[in-house]
Amino acid sequence: MSIAYLNGAWQPVEETSIPVLDRGFLFGDGVYEVIPAYSGKPFRLKEHLQRLDRNLAAIRIDMPLTQEEWKTIIERLIEDQGPLDQALYLQVTRGVAPRRDHAFPAGVKPTVFAMTNPLPEPDPDRDRQGYAAITVSDERWNNCHIKAITLLANLLARQEAIDTGAQEAIFIRDGKAVEGAASNLFIVSDRLLITPPRSRQLLPGITRDFVLELAADQGIPFAEAEIPVGELEKADEIWVTSSIKEILPIVSLNGKPVGSGKPGTGWLQMHELFELGKERFRHGDDHE
Ligand code: PDD
């Protein structure tokens, strides 16, 4: 049983609970982060905490902890799990109000929660097979750049994918592919790597940035450009990225093969670069 942090106290996660008047429970009034840790080191911690800071400001909650306090919590979570690769989860809600009311309560302290889970074991055979995705209409709000805990539209999209035997759903808005239910989107088209530009319609993923950095370092041509649905459908490769899934090759879209129907050479190259980057991070001394 792993431990969890809640408002200054540590307990086994299964025994950790919040009052029903917590606004996270009643309204989904909060934001979160998922941070991968490799060999006991949180990856891109500064960037994740900066995103949390921006998201809290966007929903008008004051940052409840300092960077040092977050780091102390994260270190303890990691210590508890050992050097196993894990996904740290941080959540801040507006707190427990005296009664259910849409208006922000005055003088309420945010609820701060943190836990950790093992990252899924790498499965190279499964990766070589590739994954399936479907497209779904993007019914979400216009603030998808905020990592809000309010994820109902994402959950419905992901479940629709699962119900059809696929693993991810790709949101289509105004005729353009924007991102996955819990991932960012890349395509390779005529050897050009393309991902939609940052906007209010997608989460600025930390993994997305890492992939773009790797592409820039290696001289892989890339563009941050919109992806009309027609381009998605005729892409040579489709990838989705996230802190948990890293880079997944999508080889089937709405039941039709993507490119050759196998993970492409672009994915193979980026996957290798990503693995090398991770290895360097595991053995280097930077904690960023
Ligand atoms: N989700 N877009 C959405 C909608 C996401 O939920 C996520 C990640 C991403 C990728 O962001 P990052 O590379 O920073 O993980 C993009 C996390 C993993 C989750 O909800 O569990």
PDB file of C-alpha atoms in Angstrom, residues 42 91 144 156 158 201 224 261:
ATOM      1  CA  PRO A  42      11.168  13.475 -11.279  1.00  0.00           C
ATOM      2  CA  GLN A  91      -3.983  17.835  -7.203  1.00  0.00           C
ATOM      3  CA  CYS A 144      -8.269  23.011 -22.660  1.00  0.00           C
ATOM      4  CA  LEU A 156     -16.327   9.810 -22.492  1.00  0.00           C
ATOM      5  CA  ARG A 158     -11.482   7.613 -24.085  1.00  0.00           C
ATOM      6  CA  GLN A 201      -7.769  24.077 -27.396  1.00  0.00           C
ATOM      7  CA  GLU A 224       3.770  23.520 -35.180  1.00  0.00           C
ATOM      8  CA  GLY A 261      -0.226  -0.017 -40.858  1.00  0.00           C
TER       9      GLY A 261
END
